[in-house]
Coordinates of C-alpha atoms and ligand atoms in Angstrom, one line a residue:
M1 CA 0.0 0.0 0.0
I2 CA 1.3 3.5 -0.9
S3 CA 0.2 6.5 1.2
L4 CA 0.8 10.1 0.3
G5 CA 1.3 12.9 2.9
I6 CA 1.2 16.5 1.7
D7 CA 2.4 19.3 4.0
F8 CA 1.6 23.0 3.4
G9 CA 4.0 24.8 5.7
T10 CA 4.9 28.4 6.1
S11 CA 7.3 28.7 3.1
G12 CA 6.3 25.9 0.8
A13 CA 4.7 22.6 0.3
R14 CA 6.1 19.1 0.3
A15 CA 4.8 15.6 -0.5
V16 CA 6.2 12.3 0.8
A17 CA 5.0 8.9 -0.5
I18 CA 5.6 5.9 1.8
D19 CA 5.1 2.2 1.5
A20 CA 3.3 0.0 4.1
A21 CA 6.6 -0.4 6.0
G22 CA 7.1 3.4 6.3
K23 CA 9.9 3.5 3.7
T24 CA 10.0 6.8 1.7
L25 CA 9.4 6.0 -2.0
A26 CA 9.3 9.5 -3.4
E27 CA 9.4 13.1 -2.3
A28 CA 8.4 16.4 -4.0
K29 CA 8.8 20.0 -3.1
H30 CA 7.1 23.3 -4.1
V31 CA 8.3 26.7 -2.9
F32 CA 5.9 29.6 -2.8
T33 CA 7.1 32.6 -4.7
G34 CA 6.5 35.9 -3.0
S35 CA 4.8 36.4 0.3
K36 CA 1.6 37.8 -1.1
L37 CA 1.2 34.9 -3.5
A38 CA 1.7 32.5 -0.7
T39 CA -1.6 33.7 0.7
A40 CA -3.6 33.1 -2.4
P41 CA -5.6 29.9 -2.8
A42 CA -4.7 29.8 -6.5
Q43 CA -1.1 29.4 -5.3
W44 CA -2.0 26.6 -3.0
E45 CA -3.9 24.9 -5.8
T46 CA -0.9 25.2 -8.2
G47 CA 1.4 23.9 -5.4
L48 CA -0.8 20.9 -4.7
F49 CA -1.0 19.8 -8.3
C50 CA 2.7 20.6 -8.9
L51 CA 3.5 18.2 -6.1
L52 CA 1.4 15.5 -7.7
E53 CA 2.9 16.1 -11.1
Q54 CA 6.5 15.6 -9.7
L55 CA 5.7 12.1 -8.5
P56 CA 6.4 9.3 -11.0
L57 CA 3.3 8.1 -12.8
E58 CA 3.9 4.4 -11.9
L59 CA 3.9 5.5 -8.2
R60 CA 0.8 7.7 -8.5
Q61 CA -1.1 4.8 -10.0
K62 CA -0.6 2.9 -6.7
I63 CA -1.5 5.6 -4.2
E64 CA -4.3 4.3 -2.0
A65 CA -4.6 7.0 0.6
I66 CA -3.8 10.8 0.8
A67 CA -3.8 13.2 3.7
I68 CA -3.0 16.9 3.8
D69 CA -1.8 19.1 6.6
G70 CA -1.8 22.9 6.7
T71 CA -0.7 25.7 8.9
S72 CA -2.8 26.0 12.0
S73 CA -5.5 28.8 11.9
T74 CA -5.0 29.6 8.2
V75 CA -8.6 30.0 7.2
L76 CA -10.8 31.1 4.3
L77 CA -14.4 31.5 3.4
C78 CA -15.8 30.1 0.1
D79 CA -19.1 29.8 -1.7
A80 CA -21.1 26.7 -2.2
T81 CA -18.9 25.7 -5.2
G82 CA -15.7 26.0 -3.3
N83 CA -14.7 29.4 -4.8
P84 CA -12.8 31.5 -2.2
I85 CA -14.7 34.7 -1.6
V86 CA -12.1 36.4 0.6
T87 CA -8.3 36.5 0.8
P88 CA -7.4 33.8 3.3
L89 CA -6.1 34.9 6.7
L90 CA -2.8 33.3 7.5
Y91 CA -1.8 31.5 10.7
N92 CA 0.0 34.5 12.1
D93 CA -2.5 37.2 11.0
D94 CA -3.4 39.0 14.2
R95 CA -6.1 41.3 13.0
G96 CA -8.4 39.3 15.4
I97 CA -7.1 41.6 18.1
A98 CA -10.0 43.9 17.0
V99 CA -12.5 41.3 18.2
M100 CA -10.9 40.2 21.5
D101 CA -13.7 41.7 23.5
E102 CA -16.3 39.8 21.5
L103 CA -14.3 36.6 21.8
R104 CA -14.0 36.9 25.6
A105 CA -17.7 37.6 25.8
I106 CA -18.7 34.4 24.0
A107 CA -16.0 31.8 24.9
P108 CA -15.5 30.3 28.4
P109 CA -12.7 32.0 30.4
H110 CA -9.1 31.1 29.2
H111 CA -10.5 29.0 26.3
V112 CA -7.8 28.1 23.8
A113 CA -9.8 29.9 21.0
I114 CA -9.3 33.2 22.8
G115 CA -6.3 34.6 20.9
A116 CA -5.8 37.2 18.2
T117 CA -4.6 34.6 15.7
S118 CA -7.1 31.9 16.4
S119 CA -9.5 30.5 13.8
L120 CA -12.4 31.8 15.8
A121 CA -11.0 35.3 16.1
K122 CA -10.7 35.3 12.3
L123 CA -14.3 34.1 11.8
L124 CA -15.5 36.9 14.2
W125 CA -13.4 39.4 12.4
W126 CA -15.0 38.5 9.0
Q127 CA -18.4 38.7 10.6
K128 CA -17.7 42.1 11.9
A129 CA -16.2 43.3 8.6
R130 CA -19.3 42.0 6.8
E131 CA -21.6 43.9 9.2
N132 CA -19.5 47.0 8.5
S133 CA -19.7 46.3 4.7
E134 CA -16.0 45.9 4.4
F135 CA -16.5 42.3 3.5
G136 CA -15.5 40.7 0.3
I137 CA -12.8 41.2 -2.2
R138 CA -13.0 42.4 -5.8
N139 CA -13.3 39.7 -8.4
S140 CA -10.3 41.1 -10.1
E141 CA -8.1 40.1 -7.1
L142 CA -9.1 36.5 -7.6
I143 CA -8.6 36.7 -11.3
N144 CA -5.1 38.1 -10.8
H145 CA -4.0 35.0 -8.9
A146 CA -6.0 32.4 -10.8
P147 CA -4.1 29.8 -12.8
P148 CA -5.7 28.7 -16.1
T149 CA -7.0 25.5 -14.6
T150 CA -8.8 27.0 -11.6
H151 CA -12.5 27.0 -11.2
Y152 CA -12.7 30.8 -10.5
G153 CA -14.7 32.1 -13.5
L154 CA -15.4 35.7 -12.5
L155 CA -15.2 38.3 -15.1
N156 CA -16.3 41.6 -13.7
D157 CA -15.3 43.8 -10.8
Q158 CA -18.2 43.5 -8.5
F159 CA -18.0 42.7 -4.8
L160 CA -18.8 39.1 -4.1
S161 CA -21.7 38.7 -1.7
P162 CA -23.3 35.2 -1.6
S163 CA -26.0 34.7 1.0
Q164 CA -24.8 33.6 4.4
E165 CA -26.2 30.1 4.1
A166 CA -24.0 29.5 1.0
I167 CA -20.8 30.5 2.8
Y168 CA -18.4 27.8 4.1
F169 CA -15.7 28.4 6.6
L170 CA -12.7 26.2 6.0
H171 CA -9.1 25.7 7.1
Q172 CA -6.3 25.6 4.5
A173 CA -6.0 21.8 4.8
D174 CA -9.8 21.4 4.4
W175 CA -9.9 23.5 1.2
L176 CA -7.0 21.7 -0.3
S177 CA -8.5 18.3 0.5
F178 CA -11.7 19.5 -1.1
L179 CA -9.8 20.0 -4.3
L180 CA -9.1 16.3 -4.2
H181 CA -12.3 14.7 -2.9
G182 CA -14.8 17.4 -3.9
Q183 CA -16.7 17.5 -0.5
L184 CA -17.1 20.9 1.0
G185 CA -17.3 21.5 4.7
V186 CA -15.2 18.7 6.3
S187 CA -12.3 19.2 8.7
D188 CA -10.5 17.5 11.5
Y189 CA -10.3 18.1 15.2
H190 CA -6.6 19.3 15.1
N191 CA -7.4 22.1 12.8
A192 CA -10.7 22.8 14.5
L193 CA -9.3 23.2 18.1
K194 CA -8.8 26.9 17.8
L195 CA -12.1 27.3 16.1
G196 CA -13.6 26.3 19.5
Y197 CA -14.6 22.7 18.7
D198 CA -14.9 20.6 21.8
V199 CA -12.4 17.8 21.3
E200 CA -13.5 16.0 24.4
R201 CA -17.2 15.8 23.7
L202 CA -16.6 15.8 19.9
C203 CA -19.1 18.5 19.1
Y204 CA -19.3 22.3 18.6
P205 CA -20.1 23.9 21.9
D206 CA -23.5 25.7 22.4
W207 CA -21.8 29.0 23.0
L208 CA -20.4 28.8 19.5
L209 CA -23.5 27.6 17.7
K210 CA -25.5 30.4 19.3
L211 CA -23.6 33.0 17.3
P212 CA -25.8 34.9 14.8
A213 CA -25.2 34.6 11.1
L214 CA -22.7 31.8 11.2
P215 CA -21.4 30.5 7.9
N216 CA -21.4 26.7 7.4
L217 CA -18.9 25.3 9.9
P218 CA -17.2 22.2 8.8
Q219 CA -18.2 18.7 10.0
I220 CA -15.3 17.6 12.2
L221 CA -13.7 14.1 11.9
A222 CA -10.8 12.4 13.7
P223 CA -7.6 13.0 11.7
G224 CA -7.0 10.1 9.4
T225 CA -10.7 9.3 9.0
P226 CA -11.6 8.5 5.3
V227 CA -13.5 11.5 3.9
G228 CA -14.0 10.2 0.3
E229 CA -12.4 9.0 -2.8
V230 CA -10.6 11.4 -5.1
T231 CA -13.0 12.8 -7.8
A232 CA -13.1 11.1 -11.2
E233 CA -11.6 14.3 -12.7
V234 CA -8.6 14.3 -10.3
R235 CA -8.2 10.6 -10.7
S236 CA -7.9 10.7 -14.5
R237 CA -5.8 13.9 -14.6
W238 CA -3.2 12.5 -12.2
G239 CA -3.4 8.8 -12.9
L240 CA -4.5 7.9 -9.4
P241 CA -6.2 4.5 -9.0
Q242 CA -9.9 3.8 -8.4
G243 CA -10.5 3.7 -4.7
C244 CA -7.8 6.2 -3.8
V245 CA -9.2 7.7 -0.6
V246 CA -8.6 11.2 0.9
R247 CA -8.4 11.1 4.7
A248 CA -9.0 13.9 7.2
G249 CA -5.8 15.9 7.7
T250 CA -4.0 17.7 10.5
T251 CA -1.9 20.8 11.2
D252 CA 1.7 21.1 10.2
S253 CA 3.1 21.1 13.7
I254 CA 1.2 17.9 14.7
A255 CA 2.4 16.4 11.4
A256 CA 6.0 17.1 12.5
F257 CA 5.3 15.4 15.8
L258 CA 3.9 12.3 14.0
A259 CA 7.0 12.2 11.8
S260 CA 9.4 12.2 14.8
G261 CA 8.7 8.6 15.8
A262 CA 7.3 9.5 19.2
N263 CA 4.2 7.4 19.9
S264 CA 3.9 6.5 23.5
P265 CA 3.0 8.5 26.6
G266 CA 6.0 10.4 28.1
E267 CA 7.7 10.8 24.7
A268 CA 8.1 14.4 23.5
V269 CA 9.2 16.5 20.6
T270 CA 11.1 19.8 20.9
S271 CA 11.1 21.9 17.8
L272 CA 14.3 24.1 17.7
G273 CA 13.2 26.3 14.8
S274 CA 12.9 30.1 15.0
T275 CA 11.0 29.6 18.3
L276 CA 11.1 26.8 20.9
V277 CA 8.1 24.6 20.7
L278 CA 7.4 21.7 23.1
K279 CA 4.9 18.8 22.6
L280 CA 4.6 16.0 25.2
L281 CA 2.4 12.9 24.5
S282 CA 0.3 12.5 27.6
R283 CA -2.4 10.2 29.0
T284 CA -4.1 13.3 30.5
R285 CA -5.3 16.5 29.0
V286 CA -3.6 19.6 30.4
E287 CA -4.8 23.1 29.8
D288 CA -3.6 26.4 31.2
A289 CA -4.3 29.2 28.8
R290 CA -2.7 31.7 31.2
S291 CA 0.7 30.0 30.5
G292 CA 0.0 29.2 26.9
V293 CA -0.5 25.5 27.5
Y294 CA -3.1 23.5 25.7
S295 CA -3.6 19.9 24.5
H296 CA -4.5 18.5 21.1
R297 CA -6.4 15.2 21.1
L298 CA -4.3 12.3 19.5
G299 CA -6.6 9.2 19.4
D300 CA -6.9 8.2 23.1
L301 CA -4.0 10.3 24.2
W302 CA -3.3 14.0 24.4
L303 CA -0.5 16.1 22.9
A304 CA 0.3 18.8 25.6
G305 CA 2.3 21.7 24.5
G306 CA 3.5 25.2 24.7
A307 CA 5.6 27.6 22.6
S308 CA 8.3 30.1 23.8
N309 CA 9.6 33.1 21.9
T310 CA 13.1 32.1 22.6
G311 CA 14.9 29.9 20.1
G312 CA 16.8 30.0 16.8
A313 CA 15.7 33.5 15.8
V314 CA 17.7 34.8 18.7
L315 CA 20.7 32.7 17.7
R316 CA 20.5 33.9 14.1
H317 CA 20.5 37.5 15.4
F318 CA 24.0 37.0 16.8
F319 CA 25.5 34.2 14.7
T320 CA 25.4 32.8 11.1
D321 CA 24.5 29.1 10.8
A322 CA 28.2 28.5 9.9
E323 CA 29.3 30.2 13.1
L324 CA 26.8 28.3 15.1
E325 CA 28.3 25.1 13.8
T326 CA 32.0 26.0 14.4
L327 CA 31.6 27.8 17.7
S328 CA 29.4 25.0 19.1
G329 CA 32.2 22.6 18.4
E330 CA 34.4 24.5 20.8
I331 CA 31.9 24.3 23.7
D332 CA 32.4 21.7 26.5
P333 CA 28.9 20.4 27.0
N334 CA 29.7 18.8 30.3
Y335 CA 30.5 22.1 31.9
E336 CA 27.5 24.2 32.9
S337 CA 27.8 27.9 31.8
P338 CA 27.0 30.2 34.7
L339 CA 25.5 32.8 32.3
D340 CA 21.8 33.0 33.1
Y341 CA 20.0 34.6 30.1
Y342 CA 16.4 34.8 29.0
P343 CA 17.1 35.1 25.2
L344 CA 14.4 37.1 23.4
L345 CA 14.5 39.5 20.5
K346 CA 11.9 41.7 22.1
A347 CA 10.0 41.8 25.4
G348 CA 7.4 39.2 26.2
D349 CA 6.9 35.5 26.4
R350 CA 4.0 33.2 27.0
F351 CA 5.5 29.9 28.0
P352 CA 6.9 28.7 30.4
I353 CA 6.8 32.3 31.8
N354 CA 3.6 34.1 30.9
D355 CA 4.5 37.8 30.9
P356 CA 3.9 40.0 27.9
H357 CA 6.4 42.4 29.2
L358 CA 9.2 40.0 30.2
P359 CA 12.4 41.8 29.2
P360 CA 15.1 40.0 27.2
R361 CA 18.0 39.1 29.5
L362 CA 21.3 38.9 27.5
E363 CA 23.8 40.5 29.9
P364 CA 26.6 40.1 30.8
R365 CA 28.0 39.4 27.4
P366 CA 31.5 37.9 27.4
E367 CA 33.9 39.0 24.7
N368 CA 34.6 35.4 23.7
P369 CA 31.8 34.3 21.3
V370 CA 32.1 30.7 22.3
E371 CA 31.3 31.6 25.9
F372 CA 28.4 33.8 24.8
L373 CA 27.0 31.1 22.6
H374 CA 27.4 28.6 25.4
G375 CA 25.5 30.9 27.7
L376 CA 22.7 31.2 25.1
L377 CA 22.4 27.4 24.5
E378 CA 22.6 26.7 28.2
S379 CA 19.9 29.3 29.0
M380 CA 17.5 28.0 26.3
A381 CA 18.1 24.4 27.6
R382 CA 17.0 25.7 31.1
I383 CA 13.9 27.3 29.6
E384 CA 13.1 24.0 27.7
A385 CA 13.5 22.0 30.9
R386 CA 11.3 24.5 32.8
G387 CA 8.7 24.1 30.1
Y388 CA 8.5 20.3 30.4
Q389 CA 8.4 20.7 34.2
L390 CA 5.4 23.0 33.9
L391 CA 3.6 20.5 31.6
Q392 CA 4.2 17.8 34.2
Q393 CA 3.2 20.0 37.1
L394 CA -0.1 20.6 35.3
G395 CA -0.6 16.8 35.2
A396 CA 0.9 15.6 32.0
T397 CA 2.5 12.1 31.8
P398 CA 6.1 12.2 33.1
L399 CA 8.8 12.9 30.5
R400 CA 10.7 9.8 29.3
C401 CA 12.6 11.0 26.2
V402 CA 12.8 14.0 23.9
Y403 CA 13.0 13.9 20.1
T404 CA 14.3 17.0 18.4
A405 CA 13.2 18.6 15.2
G406 CA 14.0 21.9 13.4
G407 CA 17.2 23.7 12.5
G408 CA 18.8 23.3 15.9
A409 CA 18.3 19.5 16.0
K410 CA 21.6 18.9 14.2
N411 CA 23.6 20.6 17.0
A412 CA 25.0 17.6 18.9
I413 CA 26.7 19.7 21.5
W414 CA 23.4 21.5 22.3
S415 CA 21.7 18.1 22.5
Q416 CA 24.2 17.1 25.2
I417 CA 23.6 20.3 27.2
R418 CA 19.8 19.8 26.9
A419 CA 20.0 16.1 28.0
R420 CA 21.9 17.3 31.1
H421 CA 19.0 19.7 32.0
L422 CA 16.2 17.4 30.9
G423 CA 17.5 14.3 32.7
V424 CA 16.2 12.0 29.9
P425 CA 17.6 10.8 26.6
V426 CA 17.6 13.3 23.7
A427 CA 17.5 12.1 20.1
Q428 CA 16.9 13.5 16.7
S429 CA 13.5 13.0 15.1
A430 CA 13.3 9.9 13.0
Q431 CA 12.0 11.9 10.0
A432 CA 12.5 15.6 9.5
E433 CA 9.5 16.2 7.1
A434 CA 6.1 17.0 8.4
A435 CA 4.8 15.5 5.1
Y436 CA 6.2 12.1 6.3
G437 CA 4.0 12.4 9.5
T438 CA 1.0 13.2 7.3
A439 CA 1.8 10.1 5.1
L440 CA 1.7 8.0 8.3
L441 CA -1.7 9.6 9.1
A442 CA -3.0 8.6 5.7
Q443 CA -1.7 5.1 6.3
M444 CA -2.8 4.5 9.8
S445 CA -6.6 5.1 9.6
C446 CA -7.1 6.2 13.2
Ligands
ADP501 P1 11.7 27.7 11.1 O1 11.1 26.7 10.2 O2 11.0 27.8 12.5 O3 12.0 29.1 10.5 P2 14.1 26.0 11.1 O4 13.6 24.7 11.6 O5 14.4 26.1 9.6 O6 13.2 27.2 11.5 O7 15.4 26.3 11.9 C1 16.1 27.6 11.7 C2 16.8 28.0 12.9 O8 17.8 27.0 13.2 C3 17.5 29.3 12.8 O9 16.9 30.2 13.6 C4 19.0 29.0 13.2 O10 19.4 30.0 14.1 C5 18.9 27.6 13.8 N1 20.1 26.9 13.6 C6 20.7 26.6 12.4 N2 21.8 25.9 12.6 C7 22.0 25.7 13.9 C8 23.0 25.1 14.7 N3 24.0 24.4 14.2 N4 22.8 25.1 16.1 C9 21.7 25.7 16.6 N5 20.7 26.3 15.9 C10 20.9 26.3 14.5

């Protein structure tokens, strides 16, 4: 059986095809060109089909299952035929700050959906904009980005204003999956967490359904659930076999967790990318919005996590990647640097310390760059260990080992420093690509 995972991340899209044993058979990559274009559904559509095209035809003919992950809280509205009627709002778009009062008024205190970038904040922002008649984009905006094969067929420059009942609210992964299986209004409970979906009771909460003039909210399935077969058109265009099924997807960061190889309670993944992101597989659900801690459902388990603003972006501010490599090599990881920093580029962190005004602490700065880097890596390791302690204090399953993903994962010296603070084995993730995790999701049918 061949399964295909497709990952839509922040800078591009990737596909990984695996066999039943989890062996990678083929990979494909598509880089978005230009930040504005990366927001356009037409770009996503081109990216999706470009990935399929890159895979050898003999392999495509054997793909039995496909799943797609997208960036969390990247959302759009579309009409009943799937045409986007707004420019999508990206994962990090914080215009929802304008509706925070409304959000707090409807959602229970400290709910995970209360946040300027949450899917729910974006939905409320659209509703408010529509009330204020700022809603809609000109047809010409869509036409500008539309590739020749797209189904946008709009020719004049009027505002689009379908009736509310015909509007569908979708996440990026939902819309891309729709392009394959043709069913509008289906999502998964990873993408839907920050929309307010109740992942414990598996339903939308009453406080959400009570909102006036809601668009069609997606039906929510467990990630990996079969949604439907690829359409006849997609099948014949890309040479996919009869019976090739599209399964409900996930978010890009959960896909990276799935790719790591972590699969039992107590196993965790730290992402050392621009920021420091912790995810710990737990038997219990832990939530503490005040310190930025929340849990995703993963089958019968929970994925407890938090994200700190410290991380690789601070390292990159002071050092090139080449310097990071050579200078790290001169650090003795068995010796604990006495430098006690809180490395941030600007004030404020949410996890493990929740203080929007927390000042960066980067003094004293030794003249020797090796000592300075040692202090930074040591201090980030302390913050990571404090983060896992917090998750465990809140009730998560005790930490047993940590896999590492992201740009900092290759730094073996840092891994040794981190292992000293964490007190558990630290290993690199089995697979670096989120698309690999999504391929596993397509395969495992959970
Ligand atoms: P993201 O996808 O979040 O932008 P990546 O996973 O691509 O980030 O990782 C990039 C980060 O990795 C950079 O911020 C860089 O500082 C850091 N990095 C690169 N090489 C090393 C290294 N040898 N040691 C520690 N960090 C590194």
